[in-house]
Tab-separated table of C-alpha atoms and ligand atoms in Angstrom:
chain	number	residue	atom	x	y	z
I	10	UNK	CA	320.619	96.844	-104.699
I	11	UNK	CA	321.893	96.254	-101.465
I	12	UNK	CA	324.646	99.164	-101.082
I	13	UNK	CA	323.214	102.736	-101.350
I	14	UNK	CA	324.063	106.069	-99.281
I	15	UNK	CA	321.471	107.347	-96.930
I	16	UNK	CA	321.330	109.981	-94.431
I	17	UNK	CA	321.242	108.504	-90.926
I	18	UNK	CA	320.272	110.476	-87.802
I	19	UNK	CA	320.406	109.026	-84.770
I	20	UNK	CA	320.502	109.903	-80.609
I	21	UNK	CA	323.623	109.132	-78.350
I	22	UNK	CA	324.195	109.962	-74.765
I	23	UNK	CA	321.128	112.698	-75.300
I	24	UNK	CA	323.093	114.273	-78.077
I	25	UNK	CA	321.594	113.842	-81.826
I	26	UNK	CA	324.188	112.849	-84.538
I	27	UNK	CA	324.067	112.447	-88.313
I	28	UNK	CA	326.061	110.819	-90.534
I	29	UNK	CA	326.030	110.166	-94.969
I	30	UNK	CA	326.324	106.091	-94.365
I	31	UNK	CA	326.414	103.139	-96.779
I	32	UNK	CA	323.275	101.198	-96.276
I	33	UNK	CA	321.206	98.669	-97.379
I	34	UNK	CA	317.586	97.462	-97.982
I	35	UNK	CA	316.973	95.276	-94.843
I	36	UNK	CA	317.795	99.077	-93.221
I	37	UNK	CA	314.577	100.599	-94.419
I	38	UNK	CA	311.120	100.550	-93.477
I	39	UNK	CA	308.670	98.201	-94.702
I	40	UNK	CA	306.753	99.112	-97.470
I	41	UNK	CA	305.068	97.558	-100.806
I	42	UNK	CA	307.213	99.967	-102.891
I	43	UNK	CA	310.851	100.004	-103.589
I	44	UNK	CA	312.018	103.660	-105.333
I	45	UNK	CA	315.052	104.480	-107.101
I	46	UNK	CA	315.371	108.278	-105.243
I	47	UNK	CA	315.861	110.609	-108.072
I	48	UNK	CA	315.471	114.024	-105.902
I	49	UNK	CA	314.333	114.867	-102.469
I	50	UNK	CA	313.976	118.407	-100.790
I	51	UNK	CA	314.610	120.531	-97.404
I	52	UNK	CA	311.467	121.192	-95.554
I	53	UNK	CA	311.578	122.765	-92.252
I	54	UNK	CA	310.163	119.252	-90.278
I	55	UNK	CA	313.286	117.863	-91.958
I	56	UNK	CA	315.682	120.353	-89.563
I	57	UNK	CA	313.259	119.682	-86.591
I	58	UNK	CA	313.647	115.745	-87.429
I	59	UNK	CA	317.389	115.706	-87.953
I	60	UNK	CA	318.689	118.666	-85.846
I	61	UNK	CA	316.256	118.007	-82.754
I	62	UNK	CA	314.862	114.705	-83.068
I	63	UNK	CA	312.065	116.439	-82.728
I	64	UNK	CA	308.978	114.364	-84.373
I	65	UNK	CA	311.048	111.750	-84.754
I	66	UNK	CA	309.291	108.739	-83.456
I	67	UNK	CA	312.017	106.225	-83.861
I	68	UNK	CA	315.873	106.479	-84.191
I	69	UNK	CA	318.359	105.661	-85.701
I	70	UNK	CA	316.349	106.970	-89.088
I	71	UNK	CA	316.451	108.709	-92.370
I	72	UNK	CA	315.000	111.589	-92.696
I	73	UNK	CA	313.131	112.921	-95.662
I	74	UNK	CA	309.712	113.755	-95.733
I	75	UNK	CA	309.888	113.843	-99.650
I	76	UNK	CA	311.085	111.594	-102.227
I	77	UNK	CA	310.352	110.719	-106.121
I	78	UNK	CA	311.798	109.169	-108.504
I	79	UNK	CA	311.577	105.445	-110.339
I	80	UNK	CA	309.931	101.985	-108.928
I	81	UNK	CA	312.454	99.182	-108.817
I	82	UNK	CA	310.123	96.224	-107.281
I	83	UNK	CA	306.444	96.280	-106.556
I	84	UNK	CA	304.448	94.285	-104.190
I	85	UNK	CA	301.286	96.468	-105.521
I	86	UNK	CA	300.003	95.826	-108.674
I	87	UNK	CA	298.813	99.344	-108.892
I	88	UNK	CA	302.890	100.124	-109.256
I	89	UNK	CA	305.178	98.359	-111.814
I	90	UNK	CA	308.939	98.555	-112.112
I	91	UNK	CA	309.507	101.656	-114.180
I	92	UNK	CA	306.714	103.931	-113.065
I	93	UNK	CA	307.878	107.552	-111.786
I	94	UNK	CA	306.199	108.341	-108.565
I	95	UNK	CA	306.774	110.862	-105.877
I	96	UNK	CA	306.094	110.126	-101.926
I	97	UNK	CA	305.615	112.805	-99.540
I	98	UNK	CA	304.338	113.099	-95.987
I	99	UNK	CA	302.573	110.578	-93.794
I	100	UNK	CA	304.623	108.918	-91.571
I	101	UNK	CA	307.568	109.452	-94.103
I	102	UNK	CA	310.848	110.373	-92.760
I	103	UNK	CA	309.558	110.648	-89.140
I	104	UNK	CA	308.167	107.075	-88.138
I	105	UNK	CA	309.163	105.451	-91.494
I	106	UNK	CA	312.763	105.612	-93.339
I	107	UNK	CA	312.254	108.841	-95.778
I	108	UNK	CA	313.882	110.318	-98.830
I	109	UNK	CA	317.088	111.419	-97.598
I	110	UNK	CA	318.198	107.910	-99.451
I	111	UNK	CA	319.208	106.802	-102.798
I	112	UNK	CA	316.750	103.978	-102.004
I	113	UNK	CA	313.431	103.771	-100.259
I	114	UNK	CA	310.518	101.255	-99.566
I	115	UNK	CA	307.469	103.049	-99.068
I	116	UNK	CA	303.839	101.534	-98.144
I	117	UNK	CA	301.808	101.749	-101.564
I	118	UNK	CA	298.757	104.040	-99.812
I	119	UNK	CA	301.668	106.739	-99.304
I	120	UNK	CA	302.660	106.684	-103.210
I	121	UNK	CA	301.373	108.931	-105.451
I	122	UNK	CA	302.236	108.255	-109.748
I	123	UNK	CA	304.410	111.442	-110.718
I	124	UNK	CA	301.724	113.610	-112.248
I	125	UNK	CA	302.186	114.441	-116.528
I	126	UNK	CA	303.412	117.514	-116.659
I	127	UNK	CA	306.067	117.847	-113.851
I	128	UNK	CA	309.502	116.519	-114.006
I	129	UNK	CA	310.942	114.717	-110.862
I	130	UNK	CA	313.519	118.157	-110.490
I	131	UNK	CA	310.154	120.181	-110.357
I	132	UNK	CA	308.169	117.829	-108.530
I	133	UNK	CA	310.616	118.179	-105.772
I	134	UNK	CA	311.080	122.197	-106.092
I	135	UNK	CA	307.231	121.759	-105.053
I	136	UNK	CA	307.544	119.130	-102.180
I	137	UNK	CA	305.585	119.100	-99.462
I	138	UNK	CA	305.867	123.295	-99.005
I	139	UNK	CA	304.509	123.766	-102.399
I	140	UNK	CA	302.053	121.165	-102.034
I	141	UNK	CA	301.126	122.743	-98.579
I	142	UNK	CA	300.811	126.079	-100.172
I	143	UNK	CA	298.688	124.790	-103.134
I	144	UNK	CA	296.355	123.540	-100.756
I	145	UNK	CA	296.155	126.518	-98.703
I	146	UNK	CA	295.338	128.672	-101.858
I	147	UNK	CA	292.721	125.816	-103.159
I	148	UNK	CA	290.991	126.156	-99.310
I	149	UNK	CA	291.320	129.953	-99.205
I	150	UNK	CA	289.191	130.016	-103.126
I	151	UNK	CA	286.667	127.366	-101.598
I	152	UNK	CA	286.424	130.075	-99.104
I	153	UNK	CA	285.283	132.786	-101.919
I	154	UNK	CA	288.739	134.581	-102.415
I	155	UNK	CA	289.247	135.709	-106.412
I	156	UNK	CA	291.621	138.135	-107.370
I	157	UNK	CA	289.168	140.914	-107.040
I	158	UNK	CA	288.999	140.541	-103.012
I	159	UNK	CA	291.959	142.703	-102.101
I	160	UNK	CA	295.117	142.439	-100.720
I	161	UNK	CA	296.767	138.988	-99.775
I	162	UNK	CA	299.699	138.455	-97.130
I	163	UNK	CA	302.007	135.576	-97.021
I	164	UNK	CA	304.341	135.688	-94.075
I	165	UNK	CA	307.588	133.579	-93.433
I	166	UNK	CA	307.536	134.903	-96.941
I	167	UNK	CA	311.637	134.152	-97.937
I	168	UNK	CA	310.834	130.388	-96.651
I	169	UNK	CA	309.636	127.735	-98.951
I	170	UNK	CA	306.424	127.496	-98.303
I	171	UNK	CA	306.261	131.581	-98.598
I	172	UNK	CA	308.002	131.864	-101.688
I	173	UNK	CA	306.167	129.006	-103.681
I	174	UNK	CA	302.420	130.874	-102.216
I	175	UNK	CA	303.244	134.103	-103.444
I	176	UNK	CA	304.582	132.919	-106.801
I	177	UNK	CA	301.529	130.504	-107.394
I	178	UNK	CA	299.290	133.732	-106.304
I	179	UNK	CA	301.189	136.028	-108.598
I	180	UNK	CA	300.126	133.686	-111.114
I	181	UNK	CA	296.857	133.641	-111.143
I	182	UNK	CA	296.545	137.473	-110.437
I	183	UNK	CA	296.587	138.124	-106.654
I	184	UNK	CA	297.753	141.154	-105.314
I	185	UNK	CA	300.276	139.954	-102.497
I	186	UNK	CA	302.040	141.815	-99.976
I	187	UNK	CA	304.998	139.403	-98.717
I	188	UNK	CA	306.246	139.955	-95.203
I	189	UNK	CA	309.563	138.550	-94.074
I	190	UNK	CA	312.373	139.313	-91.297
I	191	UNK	CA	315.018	139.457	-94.545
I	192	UNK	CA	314.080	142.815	-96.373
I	193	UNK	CA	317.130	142.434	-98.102
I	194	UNK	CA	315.383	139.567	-99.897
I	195	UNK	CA	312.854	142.221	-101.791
I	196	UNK	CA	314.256	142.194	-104.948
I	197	UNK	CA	313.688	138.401	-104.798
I	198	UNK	CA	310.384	138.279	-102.971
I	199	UNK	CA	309.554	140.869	-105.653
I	200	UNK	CA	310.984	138.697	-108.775
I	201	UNK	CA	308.380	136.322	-107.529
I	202	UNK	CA	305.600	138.597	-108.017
I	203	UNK	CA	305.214	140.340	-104.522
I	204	UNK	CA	303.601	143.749	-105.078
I	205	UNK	CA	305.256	145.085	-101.323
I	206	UNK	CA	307.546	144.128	-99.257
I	207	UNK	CA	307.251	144.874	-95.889
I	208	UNK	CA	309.221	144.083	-92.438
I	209	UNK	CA	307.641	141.058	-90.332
I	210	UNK	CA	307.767	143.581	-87.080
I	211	UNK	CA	305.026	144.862	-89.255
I	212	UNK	CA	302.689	141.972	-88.636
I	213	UNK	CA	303.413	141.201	-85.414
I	214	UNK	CA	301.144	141.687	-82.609
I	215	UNK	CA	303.581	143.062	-80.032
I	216	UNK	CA	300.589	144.986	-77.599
I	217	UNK	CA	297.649	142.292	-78.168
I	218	UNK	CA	294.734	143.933	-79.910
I	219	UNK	CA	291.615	142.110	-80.436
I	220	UNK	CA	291.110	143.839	-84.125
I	221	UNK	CA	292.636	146.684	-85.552
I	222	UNK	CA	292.678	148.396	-89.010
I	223	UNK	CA	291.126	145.763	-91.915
I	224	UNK	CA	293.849	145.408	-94.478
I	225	UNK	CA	294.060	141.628	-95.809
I	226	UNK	CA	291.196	140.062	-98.200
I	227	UNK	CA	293.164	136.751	-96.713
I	228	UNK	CA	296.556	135.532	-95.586
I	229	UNK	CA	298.904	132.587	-96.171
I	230	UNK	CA	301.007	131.875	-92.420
I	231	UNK	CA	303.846	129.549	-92.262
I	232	UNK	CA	304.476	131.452	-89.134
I	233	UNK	CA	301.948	130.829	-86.261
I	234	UNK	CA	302.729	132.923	-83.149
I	235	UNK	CA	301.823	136.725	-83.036
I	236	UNK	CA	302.486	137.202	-86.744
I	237	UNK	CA	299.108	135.096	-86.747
I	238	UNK	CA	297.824	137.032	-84.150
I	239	UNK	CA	298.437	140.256	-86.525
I	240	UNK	CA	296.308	138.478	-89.108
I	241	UNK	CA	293.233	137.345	-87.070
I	242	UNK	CA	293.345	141.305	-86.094
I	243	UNK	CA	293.612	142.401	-89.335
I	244	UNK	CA	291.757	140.718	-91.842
I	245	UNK	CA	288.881	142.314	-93.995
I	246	UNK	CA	285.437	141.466	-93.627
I	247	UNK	CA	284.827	137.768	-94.415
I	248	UNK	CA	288.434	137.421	-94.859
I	249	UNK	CA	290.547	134.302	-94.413
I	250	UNK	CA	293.803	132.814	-93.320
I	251	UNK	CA	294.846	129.619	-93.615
I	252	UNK	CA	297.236	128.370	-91.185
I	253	UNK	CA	300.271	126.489	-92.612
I	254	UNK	CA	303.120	126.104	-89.761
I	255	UNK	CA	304.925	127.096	-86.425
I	256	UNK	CA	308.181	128.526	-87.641
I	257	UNK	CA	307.243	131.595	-85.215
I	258	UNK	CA	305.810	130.286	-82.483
I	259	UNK	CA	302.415	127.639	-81.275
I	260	UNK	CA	300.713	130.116	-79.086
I	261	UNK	CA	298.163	132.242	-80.327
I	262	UNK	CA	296.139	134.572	-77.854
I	263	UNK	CA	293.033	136.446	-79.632
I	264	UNK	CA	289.261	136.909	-78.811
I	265	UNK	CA	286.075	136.151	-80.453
I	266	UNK	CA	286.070	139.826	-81.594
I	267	UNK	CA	287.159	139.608	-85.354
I	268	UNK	CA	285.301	136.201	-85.978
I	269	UNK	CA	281.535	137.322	-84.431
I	270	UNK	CA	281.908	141.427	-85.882
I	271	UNK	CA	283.959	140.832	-89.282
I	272	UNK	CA	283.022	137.020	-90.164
I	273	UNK	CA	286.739	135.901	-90.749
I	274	UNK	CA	287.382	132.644	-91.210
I	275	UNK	CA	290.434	130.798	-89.387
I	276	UNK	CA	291.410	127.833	-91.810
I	277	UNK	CA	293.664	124.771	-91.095
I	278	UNK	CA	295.992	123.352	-93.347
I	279	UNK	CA	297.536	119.797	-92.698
I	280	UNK	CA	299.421	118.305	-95.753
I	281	UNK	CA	300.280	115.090	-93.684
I	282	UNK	CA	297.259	113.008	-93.334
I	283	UNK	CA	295.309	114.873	-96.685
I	284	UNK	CA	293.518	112.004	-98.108
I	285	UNK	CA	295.137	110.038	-101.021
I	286	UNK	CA	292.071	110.418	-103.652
I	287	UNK	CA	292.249	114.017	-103.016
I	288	UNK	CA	295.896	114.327	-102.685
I	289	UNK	CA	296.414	113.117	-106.233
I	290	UNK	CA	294.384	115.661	-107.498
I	291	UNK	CA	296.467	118.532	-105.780
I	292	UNK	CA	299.040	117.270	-107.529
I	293	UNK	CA	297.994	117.282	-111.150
I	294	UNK	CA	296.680	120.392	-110.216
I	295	UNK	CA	300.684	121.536	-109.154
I	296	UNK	CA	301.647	119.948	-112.630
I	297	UNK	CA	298.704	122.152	-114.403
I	298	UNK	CA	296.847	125.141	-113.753
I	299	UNK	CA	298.657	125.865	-110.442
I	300	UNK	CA	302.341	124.869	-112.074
I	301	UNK	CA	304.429	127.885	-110.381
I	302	UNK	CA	306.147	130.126	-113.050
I	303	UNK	CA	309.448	130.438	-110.497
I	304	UNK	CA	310.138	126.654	-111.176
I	305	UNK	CA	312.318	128.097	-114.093
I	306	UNK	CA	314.133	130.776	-112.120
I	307	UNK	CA	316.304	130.895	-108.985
I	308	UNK	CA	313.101	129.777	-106.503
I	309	UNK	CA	315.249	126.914	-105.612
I	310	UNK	CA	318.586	125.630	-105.312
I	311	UNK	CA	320.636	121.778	-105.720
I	312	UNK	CA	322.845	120.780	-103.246
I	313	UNK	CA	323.811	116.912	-102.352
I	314	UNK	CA	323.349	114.217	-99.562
I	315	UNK	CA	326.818	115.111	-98.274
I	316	UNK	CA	325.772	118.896	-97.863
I	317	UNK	CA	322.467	117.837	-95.526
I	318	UNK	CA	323.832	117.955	-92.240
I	319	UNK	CA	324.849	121.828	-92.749
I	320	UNK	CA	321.541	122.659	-94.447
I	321	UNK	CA	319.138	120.557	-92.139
I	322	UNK	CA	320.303	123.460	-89.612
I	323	UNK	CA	320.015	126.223	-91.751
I	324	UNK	CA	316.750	125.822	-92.547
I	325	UNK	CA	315.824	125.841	-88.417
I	326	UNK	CA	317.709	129.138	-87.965
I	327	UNK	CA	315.545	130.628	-91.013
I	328	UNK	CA	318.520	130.879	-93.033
I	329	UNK	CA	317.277	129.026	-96.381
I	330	UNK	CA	315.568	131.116	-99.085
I	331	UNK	CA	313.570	129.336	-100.955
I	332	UNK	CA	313.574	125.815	-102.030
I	333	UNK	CA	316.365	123.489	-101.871
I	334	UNK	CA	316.304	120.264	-103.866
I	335	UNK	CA	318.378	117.239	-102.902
I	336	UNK	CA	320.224	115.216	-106.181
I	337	UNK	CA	320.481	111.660	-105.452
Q	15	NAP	N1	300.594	122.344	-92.291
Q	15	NAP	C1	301.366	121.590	-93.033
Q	15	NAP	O1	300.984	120.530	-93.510
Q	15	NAP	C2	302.755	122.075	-93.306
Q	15	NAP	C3	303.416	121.713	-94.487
Q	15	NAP	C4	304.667	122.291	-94.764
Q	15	NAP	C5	305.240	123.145	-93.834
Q	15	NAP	N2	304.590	123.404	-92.680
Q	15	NAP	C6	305.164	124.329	-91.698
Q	15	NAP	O2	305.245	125.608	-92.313
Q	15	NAP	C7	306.367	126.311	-91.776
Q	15	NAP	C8	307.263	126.759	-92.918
Q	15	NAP	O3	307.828	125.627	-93.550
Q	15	NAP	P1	308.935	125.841	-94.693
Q	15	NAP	O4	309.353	124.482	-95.132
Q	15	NAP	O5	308.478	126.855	-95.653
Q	15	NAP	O6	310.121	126.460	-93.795
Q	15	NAP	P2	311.209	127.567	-94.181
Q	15	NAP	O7	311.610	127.399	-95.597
Q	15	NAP	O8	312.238	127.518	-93.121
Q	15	NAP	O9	310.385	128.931	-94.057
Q	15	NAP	C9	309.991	129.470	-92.817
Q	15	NAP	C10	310.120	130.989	-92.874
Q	15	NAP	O10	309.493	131.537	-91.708
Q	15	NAP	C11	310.185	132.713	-91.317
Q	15	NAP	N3	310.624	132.541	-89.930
Q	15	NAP	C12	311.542	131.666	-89.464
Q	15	NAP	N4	311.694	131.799	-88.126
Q	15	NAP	C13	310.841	132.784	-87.749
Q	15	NAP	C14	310.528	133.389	-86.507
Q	15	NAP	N5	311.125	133.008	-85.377
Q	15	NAP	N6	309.592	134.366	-86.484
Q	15	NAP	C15	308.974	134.759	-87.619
Q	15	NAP	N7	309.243	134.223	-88.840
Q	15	NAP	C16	310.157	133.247	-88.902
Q	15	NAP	C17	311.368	132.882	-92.264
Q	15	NAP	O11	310.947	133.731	-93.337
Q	15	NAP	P3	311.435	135.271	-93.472
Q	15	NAP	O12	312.906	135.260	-93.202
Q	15	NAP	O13	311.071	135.663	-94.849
Q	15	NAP	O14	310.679	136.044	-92.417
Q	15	NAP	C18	311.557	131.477	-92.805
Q	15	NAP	O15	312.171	131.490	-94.063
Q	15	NAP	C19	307.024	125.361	-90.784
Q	15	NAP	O16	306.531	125.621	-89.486
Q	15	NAP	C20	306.557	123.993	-91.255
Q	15	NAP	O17	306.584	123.043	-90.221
Q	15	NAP	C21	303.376	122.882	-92.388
């Protein structure tokens, strides 16, 4: 198979380009594992990547931090022709060619087997943001949260990592509040299973208070900035947040205040480097008990490699609700 379309991005004359191209297998990366791409999917890196060439440690490249679909060749005998498998993060589609590619050759430590139970359409409605938010909630229950703590907020809540965390807390009986800067997305946030809606001007820390009335039992934030500023201000006694992304801002400016009088807890969540042996059971866990009910309703939309370049800056202008799955 020496003939495929892939994404390319690359940099001329300090201006980023990219372009659907016919390629072939001496283009990708190296890798132990050669995958027939069935689906891929739009995560905001992806637009930082492709639009910016931002994290992109080598050009040209395809991007693509996800991928799954079917092994054609194996150099690993841990991976035969045949077996469905999905790749996702590491140094995929940033260092090494990703999943923006009806072919790709990923190293065999970066492959996980698709779990039973999830489909390769589903496993990439998940993709690294529903992975991401999976392991947020996991950390926030290690942390003591049940559904009898209180309230939970998830911010950046139209995004995908938003919509997929309040879904998967709807489901196993959280009462979420879902902030967002679309309130016209509600009635969707709401078909999801937010309780409230509310505007993100809401959560933001625009005058820089230390703490302020206790309203969250915990928080999921995609956002960073002063929306996680709010939070740390906010939370409940022995709350939590986990930290998931930047999509507001890197700087946060707070005081010891709310961690040494309320005993919150400020929890990082990094999906890139998550160990393998733990990473595989994240993902049977996405394919069982933490399976989001939206994977049957609109939580996600199909578009193809052609329709890329248009999305990839979409989803940097906080334009994409949802998830949206790439059909190879
Ligand atoms: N830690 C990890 O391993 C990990 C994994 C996956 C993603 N991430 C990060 O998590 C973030 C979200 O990723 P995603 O794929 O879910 O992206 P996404 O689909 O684009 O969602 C981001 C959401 O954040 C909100 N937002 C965008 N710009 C904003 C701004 N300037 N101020 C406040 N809110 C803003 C928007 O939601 P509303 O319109 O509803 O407000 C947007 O839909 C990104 O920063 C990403 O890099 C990190």
């Amino acid at each position: 198979m020496d003939d495929f379309k892939a994404l390319v991005v690359d940099k001329k004359d300090e201006k980023m380009s990219m372009e659907v191209k016919h390629i072939g297998l001496s283009d990708l990366s190296e890798g132990e594992v050669t995958i027939s791409v069935a689906y891929s999917s739009v995560n905001y890196k992806d637009g930082m990547v492709a639009v910016k060439g931002d994290l992109a440690e080598t050009l040209p490249l395809v991007p693509g931090i996800d991928l799954a679909g079917t092994v054609i060749a194996s150099e690993d005998d841990r991976f035969q022709e045949g077996d469905p498998v999905i790749a996702t993060s590491y140094f995929i589609g940033t260092r090494h060619t990703g999943g923006f590619s009806e072919v790709a050759r990923i190293p065999s430590e970066w492959v996980v087997p698709l779990p039973d139970g999830l489909t390769f359409e589903e496993s990439m409605k998940l993709g690294t943001a529903g992975f991401t938010a999976a392991l947020a909630i996991q950390r926030l229950e290690e942390n003591e949260l049940t559904p009898g703590s209180g309230k939970i907020l998830v911010d950046g809540a139209s995004g995908g990592v938003g919509s997929l965390a309040i879904n998967m807390l709807y489901d196993r009986d959280y009462d979420v509040v879902a902030s967002t800067g679309r309130t016209e997305e509600a009635s969707y946030l709401k078909s999801l299973g937010a309780s409230k809606v509310i505007h993100r001007d809401q959560v933001t820390d625009f005058r820089g208070k230390a703490t302020r009335t206790r309203q969250w039992a915990a928080a999921i934030d995609p956002v960073g900035g002063k929306t996680l500023q709010y939070i740390l201000s906010s939370l409940d006694y022995g709350g939590s947040v986990a930290t998931c992304g930047l999509a507001g801002g890197i700087e946060v400016e707070t005081t010891v205040l709310p961690f040494i009088s309320r005993g919150i807890n400020w929890l990082g969540i990094d999906s890139v480097k998550y160990p393998m042996e733990k990473r595989i059971k994240v993902w049977q866990r996405l394919a069982d008990d933490m399976k989001p009910s939206a994977l049957e309703t609109d939580i996600s939309h199909e578009i193809s490699l052609d329709e890329l370049p248009d999305t990839l800056h979409s989803i940097l202008q906080g334009e994409i609700r949802g998830r949206i799955i790439v059909k190879m």
